[in-house]
XYZ file of C-alpha atoms in Angstrom:
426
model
C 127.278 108.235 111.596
C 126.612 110.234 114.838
C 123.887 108.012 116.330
C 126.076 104.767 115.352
C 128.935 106.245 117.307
C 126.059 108.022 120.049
C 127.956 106.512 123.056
C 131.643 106.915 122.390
C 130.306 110.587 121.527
C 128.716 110.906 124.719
C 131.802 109.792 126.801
C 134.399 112.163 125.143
C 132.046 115.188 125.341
C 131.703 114.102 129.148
C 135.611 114.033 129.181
C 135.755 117.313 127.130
C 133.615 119.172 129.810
C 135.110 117.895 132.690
C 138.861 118.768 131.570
C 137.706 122.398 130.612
C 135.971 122.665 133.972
C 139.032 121.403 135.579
C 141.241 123.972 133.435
C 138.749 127.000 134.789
C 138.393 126.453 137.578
C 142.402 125.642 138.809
C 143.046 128.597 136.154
C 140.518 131.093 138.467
C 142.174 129.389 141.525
C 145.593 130.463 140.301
C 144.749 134.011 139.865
C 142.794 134.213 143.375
C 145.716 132.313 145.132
C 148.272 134.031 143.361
C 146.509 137.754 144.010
C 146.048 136.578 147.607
C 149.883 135.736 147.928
C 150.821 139.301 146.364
C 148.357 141.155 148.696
C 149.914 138.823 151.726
C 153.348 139.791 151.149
C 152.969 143.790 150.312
C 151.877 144.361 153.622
C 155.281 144.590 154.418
C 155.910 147.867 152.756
C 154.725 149.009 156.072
C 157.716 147.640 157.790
C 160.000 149.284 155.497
C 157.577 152.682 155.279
C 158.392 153.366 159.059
C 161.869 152.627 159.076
C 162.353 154.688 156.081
C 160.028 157.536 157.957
C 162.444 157.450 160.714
C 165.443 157.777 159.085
C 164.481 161.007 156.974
C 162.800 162.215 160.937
C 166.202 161.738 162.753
C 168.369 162.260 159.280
C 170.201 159.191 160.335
C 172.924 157.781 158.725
C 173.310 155.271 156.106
C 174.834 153.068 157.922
C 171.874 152.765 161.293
C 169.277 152.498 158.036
C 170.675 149.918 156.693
C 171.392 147.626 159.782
C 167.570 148.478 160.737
C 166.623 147.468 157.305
C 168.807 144.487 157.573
C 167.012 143.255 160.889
C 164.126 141.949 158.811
C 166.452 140.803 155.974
C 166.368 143.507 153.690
C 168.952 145.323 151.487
C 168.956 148.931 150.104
C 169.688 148.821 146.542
C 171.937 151.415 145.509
C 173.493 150.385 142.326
C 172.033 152.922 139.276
C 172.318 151.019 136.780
C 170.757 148.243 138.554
C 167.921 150.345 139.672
C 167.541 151.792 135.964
C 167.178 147.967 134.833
C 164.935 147.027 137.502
C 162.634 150.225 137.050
C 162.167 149.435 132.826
C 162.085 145.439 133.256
C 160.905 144.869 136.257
C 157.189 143.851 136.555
C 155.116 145.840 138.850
C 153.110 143.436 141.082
C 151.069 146.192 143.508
C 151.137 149.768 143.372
C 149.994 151.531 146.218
C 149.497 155.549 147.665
C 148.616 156.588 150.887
C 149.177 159.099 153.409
C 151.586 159.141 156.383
C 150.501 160.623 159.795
C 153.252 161.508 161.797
C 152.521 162.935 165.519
C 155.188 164.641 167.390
C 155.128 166.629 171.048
C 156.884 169.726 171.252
C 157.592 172.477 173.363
C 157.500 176.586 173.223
C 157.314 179.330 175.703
C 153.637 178.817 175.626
C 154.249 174.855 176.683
C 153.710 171.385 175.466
C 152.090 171.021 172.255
C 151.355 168.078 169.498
C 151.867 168.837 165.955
C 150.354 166.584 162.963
C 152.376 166.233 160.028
C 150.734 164.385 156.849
C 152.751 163.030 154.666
C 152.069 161.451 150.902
C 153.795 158.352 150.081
C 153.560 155.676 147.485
C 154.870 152.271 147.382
C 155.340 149.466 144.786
C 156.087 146.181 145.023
C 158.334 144.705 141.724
C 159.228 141.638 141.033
C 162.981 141.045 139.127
C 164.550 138.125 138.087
C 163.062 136.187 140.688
C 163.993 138.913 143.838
C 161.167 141.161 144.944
C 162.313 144.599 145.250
C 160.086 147.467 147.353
C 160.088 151.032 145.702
C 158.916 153.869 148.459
C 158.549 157.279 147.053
C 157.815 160.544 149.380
C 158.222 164.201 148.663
C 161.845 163.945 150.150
C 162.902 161.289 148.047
C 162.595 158.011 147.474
C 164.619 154.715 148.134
C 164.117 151.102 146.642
C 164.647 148.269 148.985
C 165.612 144.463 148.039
C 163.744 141.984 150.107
C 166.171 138.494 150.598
C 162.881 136.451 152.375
C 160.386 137.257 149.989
C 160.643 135.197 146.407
C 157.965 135.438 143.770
C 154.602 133.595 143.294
C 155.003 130.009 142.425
C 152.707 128.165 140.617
C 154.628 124.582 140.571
C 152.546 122.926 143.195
C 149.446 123.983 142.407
C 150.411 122.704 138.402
C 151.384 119.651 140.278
C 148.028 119.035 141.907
C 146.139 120.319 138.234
C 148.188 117.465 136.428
C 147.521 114.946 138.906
C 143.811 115.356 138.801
C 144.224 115.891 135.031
C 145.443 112.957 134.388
C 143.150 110.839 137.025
C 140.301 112.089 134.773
C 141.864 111.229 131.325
C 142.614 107.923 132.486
C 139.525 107.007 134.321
C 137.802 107.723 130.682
C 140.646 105.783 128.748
C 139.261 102.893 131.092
C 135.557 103.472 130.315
C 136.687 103.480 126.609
C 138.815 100.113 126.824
C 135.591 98.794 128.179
C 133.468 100.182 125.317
C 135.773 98.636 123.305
C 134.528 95.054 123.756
C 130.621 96.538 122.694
C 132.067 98.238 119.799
C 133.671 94.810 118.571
C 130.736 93.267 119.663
C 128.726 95.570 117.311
C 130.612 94.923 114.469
C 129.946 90.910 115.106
C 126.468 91.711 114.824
C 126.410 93.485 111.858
C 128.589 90.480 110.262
C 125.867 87.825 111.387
C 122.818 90.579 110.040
C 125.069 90.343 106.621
C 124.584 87.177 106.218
C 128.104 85.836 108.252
C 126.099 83.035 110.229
C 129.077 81.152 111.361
C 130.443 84.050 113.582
C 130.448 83.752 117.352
C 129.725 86.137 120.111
C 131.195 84.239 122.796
C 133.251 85.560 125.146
C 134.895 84.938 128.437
C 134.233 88.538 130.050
C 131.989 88.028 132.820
C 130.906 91.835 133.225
C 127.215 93.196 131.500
C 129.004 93.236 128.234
C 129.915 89.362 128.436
C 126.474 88.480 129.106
C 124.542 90.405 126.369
C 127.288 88.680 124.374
C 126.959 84.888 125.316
C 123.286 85.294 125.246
C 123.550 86.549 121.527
C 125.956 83.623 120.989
C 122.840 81.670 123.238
C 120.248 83.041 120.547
C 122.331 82.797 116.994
C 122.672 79.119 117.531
C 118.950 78.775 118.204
C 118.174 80.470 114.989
C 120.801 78.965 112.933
C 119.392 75.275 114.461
C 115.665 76.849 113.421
C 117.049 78.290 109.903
C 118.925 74.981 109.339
C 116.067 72.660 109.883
C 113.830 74.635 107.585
C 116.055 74.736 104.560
C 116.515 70.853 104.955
C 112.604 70.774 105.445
C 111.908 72.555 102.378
C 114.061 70.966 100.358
C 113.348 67.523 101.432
C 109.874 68.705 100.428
C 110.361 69.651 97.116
C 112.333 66.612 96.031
C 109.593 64.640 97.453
C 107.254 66.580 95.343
C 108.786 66.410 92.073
C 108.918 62.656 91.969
C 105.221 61.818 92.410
C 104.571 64.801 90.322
C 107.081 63.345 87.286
C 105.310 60.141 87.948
C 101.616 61.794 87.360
C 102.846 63.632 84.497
C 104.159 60.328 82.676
C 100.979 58.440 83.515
C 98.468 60.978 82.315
C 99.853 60.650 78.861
C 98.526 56.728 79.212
C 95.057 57.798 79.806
C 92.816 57.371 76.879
C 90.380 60.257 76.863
C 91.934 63.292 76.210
C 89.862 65.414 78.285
C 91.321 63.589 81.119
C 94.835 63.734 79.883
C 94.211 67.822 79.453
C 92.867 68.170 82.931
C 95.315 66.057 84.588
C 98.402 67.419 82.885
C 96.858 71.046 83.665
C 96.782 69.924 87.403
C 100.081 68.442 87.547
C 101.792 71.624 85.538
C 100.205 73.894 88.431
C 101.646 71.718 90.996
C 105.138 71.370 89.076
C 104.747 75.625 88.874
C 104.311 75.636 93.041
C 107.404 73.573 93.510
C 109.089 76.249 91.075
C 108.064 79.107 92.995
C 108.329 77.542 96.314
C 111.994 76.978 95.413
C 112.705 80.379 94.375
C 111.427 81.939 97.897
C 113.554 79.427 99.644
C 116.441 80.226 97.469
C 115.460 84.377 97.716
C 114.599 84.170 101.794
C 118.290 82.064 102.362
C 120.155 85.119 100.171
C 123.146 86.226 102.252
C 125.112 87.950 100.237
C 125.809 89.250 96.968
C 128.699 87.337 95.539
C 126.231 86.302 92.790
C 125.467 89.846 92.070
C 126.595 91.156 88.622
C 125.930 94.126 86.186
C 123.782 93.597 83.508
C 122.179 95.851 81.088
C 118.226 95.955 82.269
C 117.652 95.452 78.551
C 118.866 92.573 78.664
C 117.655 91.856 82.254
C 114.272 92.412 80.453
C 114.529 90.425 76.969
C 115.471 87.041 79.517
C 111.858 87.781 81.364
C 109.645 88.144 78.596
C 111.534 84.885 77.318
C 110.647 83.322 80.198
C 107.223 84.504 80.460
C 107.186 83.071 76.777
C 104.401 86.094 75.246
C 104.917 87.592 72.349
C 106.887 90.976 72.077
C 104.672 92.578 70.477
C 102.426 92.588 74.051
C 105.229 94.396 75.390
C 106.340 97.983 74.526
C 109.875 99.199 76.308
C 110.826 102.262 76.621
C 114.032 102.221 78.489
C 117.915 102.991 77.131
C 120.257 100.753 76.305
C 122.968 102.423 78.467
C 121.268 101.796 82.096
C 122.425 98.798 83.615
C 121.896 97.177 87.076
C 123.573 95.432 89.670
C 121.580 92.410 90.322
C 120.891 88.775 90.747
C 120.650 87.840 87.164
C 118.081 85.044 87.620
C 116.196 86.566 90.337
C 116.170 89.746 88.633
C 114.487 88.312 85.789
C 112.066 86.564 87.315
C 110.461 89.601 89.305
C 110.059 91.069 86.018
C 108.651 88.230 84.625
C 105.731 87.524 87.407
C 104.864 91.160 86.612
C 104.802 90.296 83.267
C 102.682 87.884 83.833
C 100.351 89.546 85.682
C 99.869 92.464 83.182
C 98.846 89.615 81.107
C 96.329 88.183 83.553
C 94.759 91.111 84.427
C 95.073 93.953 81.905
C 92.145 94.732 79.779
C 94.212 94.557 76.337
C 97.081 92.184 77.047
C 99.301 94.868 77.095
C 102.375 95.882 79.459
C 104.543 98.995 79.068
C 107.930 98.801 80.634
C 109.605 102.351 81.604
C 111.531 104.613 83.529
C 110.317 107.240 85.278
C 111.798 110.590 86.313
C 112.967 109.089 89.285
C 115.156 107.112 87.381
C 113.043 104.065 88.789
C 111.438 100.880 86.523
C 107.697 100.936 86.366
C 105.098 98.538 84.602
C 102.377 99.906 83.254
C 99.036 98.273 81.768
C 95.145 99.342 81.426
C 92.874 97.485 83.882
C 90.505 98.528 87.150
C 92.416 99.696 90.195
C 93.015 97.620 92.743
C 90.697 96.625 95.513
C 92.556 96.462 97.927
C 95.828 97.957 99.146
C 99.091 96.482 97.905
C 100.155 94.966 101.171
C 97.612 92.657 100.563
C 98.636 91.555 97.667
C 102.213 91.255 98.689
C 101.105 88.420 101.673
C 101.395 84.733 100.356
C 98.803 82.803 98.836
C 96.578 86.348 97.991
C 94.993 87.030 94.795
C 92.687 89.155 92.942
C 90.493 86.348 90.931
C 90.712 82.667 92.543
C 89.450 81.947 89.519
C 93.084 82.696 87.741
C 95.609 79.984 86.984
C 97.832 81.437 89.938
C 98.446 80.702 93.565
C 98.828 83.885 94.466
C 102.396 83.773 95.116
C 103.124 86.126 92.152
C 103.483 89.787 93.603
C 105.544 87.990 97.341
C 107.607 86.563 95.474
C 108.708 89.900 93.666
C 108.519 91.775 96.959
C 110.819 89.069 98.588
C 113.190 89.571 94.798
C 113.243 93.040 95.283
C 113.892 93.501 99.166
C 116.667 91.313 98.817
C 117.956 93.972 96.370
C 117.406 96.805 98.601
C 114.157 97.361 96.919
C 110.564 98.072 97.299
C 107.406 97.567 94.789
C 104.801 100.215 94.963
C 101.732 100.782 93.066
C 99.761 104.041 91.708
C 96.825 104.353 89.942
C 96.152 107.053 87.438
C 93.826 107.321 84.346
C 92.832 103.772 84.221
C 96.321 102.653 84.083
C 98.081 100.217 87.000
C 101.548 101.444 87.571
C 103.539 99.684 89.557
C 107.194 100.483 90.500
C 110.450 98.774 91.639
C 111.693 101.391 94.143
């Protein structure tokens, strides 16, 4: 299922990796920009540090801090209750301690002198329903400061610009996929016309690479249709041609006088009448397209209609298989492949003898006592092969059964054990 589907696979993994790529990387982006932005605007605590610094220095009043604080837009915050709120919900965006050095130059009776005062401070920056708020603590107290310029982090443009790209990849792959879609349709054509489905068309208007594999498959099924077409009408012109002269010989050898002639001409003329047989079944097996004339039969009875045809007695025939198996096959077909094996137990066994069975694998074998093969079966599959030319056979026997069986999704095999040729339908 995977390697029929390999490419439409291969383009939504590619569309897979490059969305999760795009989603790491704009999500490490937003934490960089965003930590950037945060580190940007605390700087300012340093602004509101010194003013603060001053006002404890000079013990100024309210009023001058909050008109200093107000020159850069900010706002002391001196609600409790609001400050209580904003301390437990508030989020804490940068925390921050440090030391203040404060130098001052004074005077005694021993003159000018500079004194160094260090001071510890902290600061935190805290973000509250959308208003950033600036908490500085010393040992003298502490004071938290609203800041009306500075709003929070926002993420909406750079979600924008991850969207946009989002969806440029999603739908530059939804376009690679609508033009998969033709080969996919294209695919299924093919497997119609390998089913048998020779009237179906691959041509197409598209004039991309897809169009022309397609037009040239249209290009190459009429070709072989023309080809298939003119053989069928060969053969079968053939055979009809055949059968009359052949009638006609049969008829007149009964006029002949000696008998040895009539034997000897009706012997010729019944091998000739049995290759117009057997060249009509491998037409009619080679031009099998489908399996409307498939049924289930019990291979019993599959079996009893071949050794009728291959008119021997029963009693050259042992079966061992159960009456409950049955198989889905070509009724006349089917019998036949049995019967040419049949038939060539009986031409080549030692004792006349063929044993019909089932194996463990649940598969039909035919046994019988002879000498192994000489050569491999392949061999004896190919047309117009056999064992001893000397046999009343034209070596047509073991293809046709191959051809019978492949048509069934079948293959025949052959082992040799104990002085016993076994061979198997598959």
């Amino acid at each position: 299922m995977i390697k029929r589907h390999a490419v439409l696979l291969t383009v939504l993994f590619a569309l897979t990796v490059s969305l999760v790529s795009l989603s790491a990387i704009f999500w490490e982006f937003y934490k960089l920009n965003k930590e950037q932005y945060i580190n940007h605007i605390f700087t300012k605590y340093s602004v509101i540090t010194q003013i603060y610094r001053e006002h404890q220095q000079r013990q100024s009043s309210e009023i001058m801090l909050e008109a200093n604080l107000a020159v850069y837009n900010l706002e002391v915050t001196k609600d409790e209750k609001l400050k209580k709120e904003i301390f437990e919900k508030g989020k804490i965006l940068k925390r921050e301690g440090f030391k203040s050095f404060n130098t001052s130059l004074l005077i005694n009776d021993k003159g000018l002198y500079t004194k160094n005062v260090v001071t510890n401070l902290r600061a935190t920056m805290i973000q509250y329903k959308r208003n950033i708020y600036f908490h500085i603590e010393t040992p003298n107290g502490d004071i938290l400061i609203k800041d009306n310029e500075l709003k929070p982090y926002s993420y909406i443009n750079l979600l924008y610009s991850y969207i946009t790209i989002f969806m440029i990849i999603s739908l530059s792959f939804i376009l690679i996929l609508q033009r998969l879609r033709p080969l996919i349709r294209l695919r299924k054509k093919i497997e119609l016309y390998g089913n048998g489905n020779m009237d179906i068309s691959f041509k197409t208007n598209r004039d991309d690479e897809i169009g022309a594999v397609a037009n040239e498959l249209e290009h190459a099924r009429q070709k072989i249709n023309t080809i298939l077409e003119s053989r069928t009408l060969f053969l079968r012109n053939l055979m009809h041609e055949l059968k009359t002269p052949i009638a006609k010989g049969t008829i007149a050898t009964q006029m002949l006088d000696s008998q040895k002639q009539r034997d000897r001409f009706s012997s010729i003329f019944k091998r000739l009448e049995t290759l117009v047989t057997e060249f009509a079944m491998i037409e009619e097996v080679t031009s099998l397209d489908d399996k409307k004339d498939f049924s289930e039969y019990r291979l019993l009875d599959v079996i009893d209609g071949a050794i009728d045809m291959a008119m021997v007695d029963k009693e050259h025939v042992t079966m061992k298989i159960s009456g409950k198996i049955k198989v889905h096959v070509n009724y006349r077909l089917y019998t036949t492949a049995i019967k040419n094996m049949i038939d060539n137990a009986m031409k080549y066994s030692t004792d006349s003898h063929i044993t019909i069975l089932m194996n463990d694998k649940n598969e039909l074998c035919f046994e019988s006592k002879g000498e192994c093969l000489a050569h491999p079966l392949q061999y004896y599959i190919e047309p117009f092969t056999k064992e001893n030319p000397s046999k009343n056979s034209f070596g047509l026997g073991l293809y046709l059964v191959d051809s019978i069986l492949k048509a069934h999704g079948e293959v025949l095999a052959h082992e040799y054990e104990n002085g016993v040729n076994r061979f198997i339908f598959a």
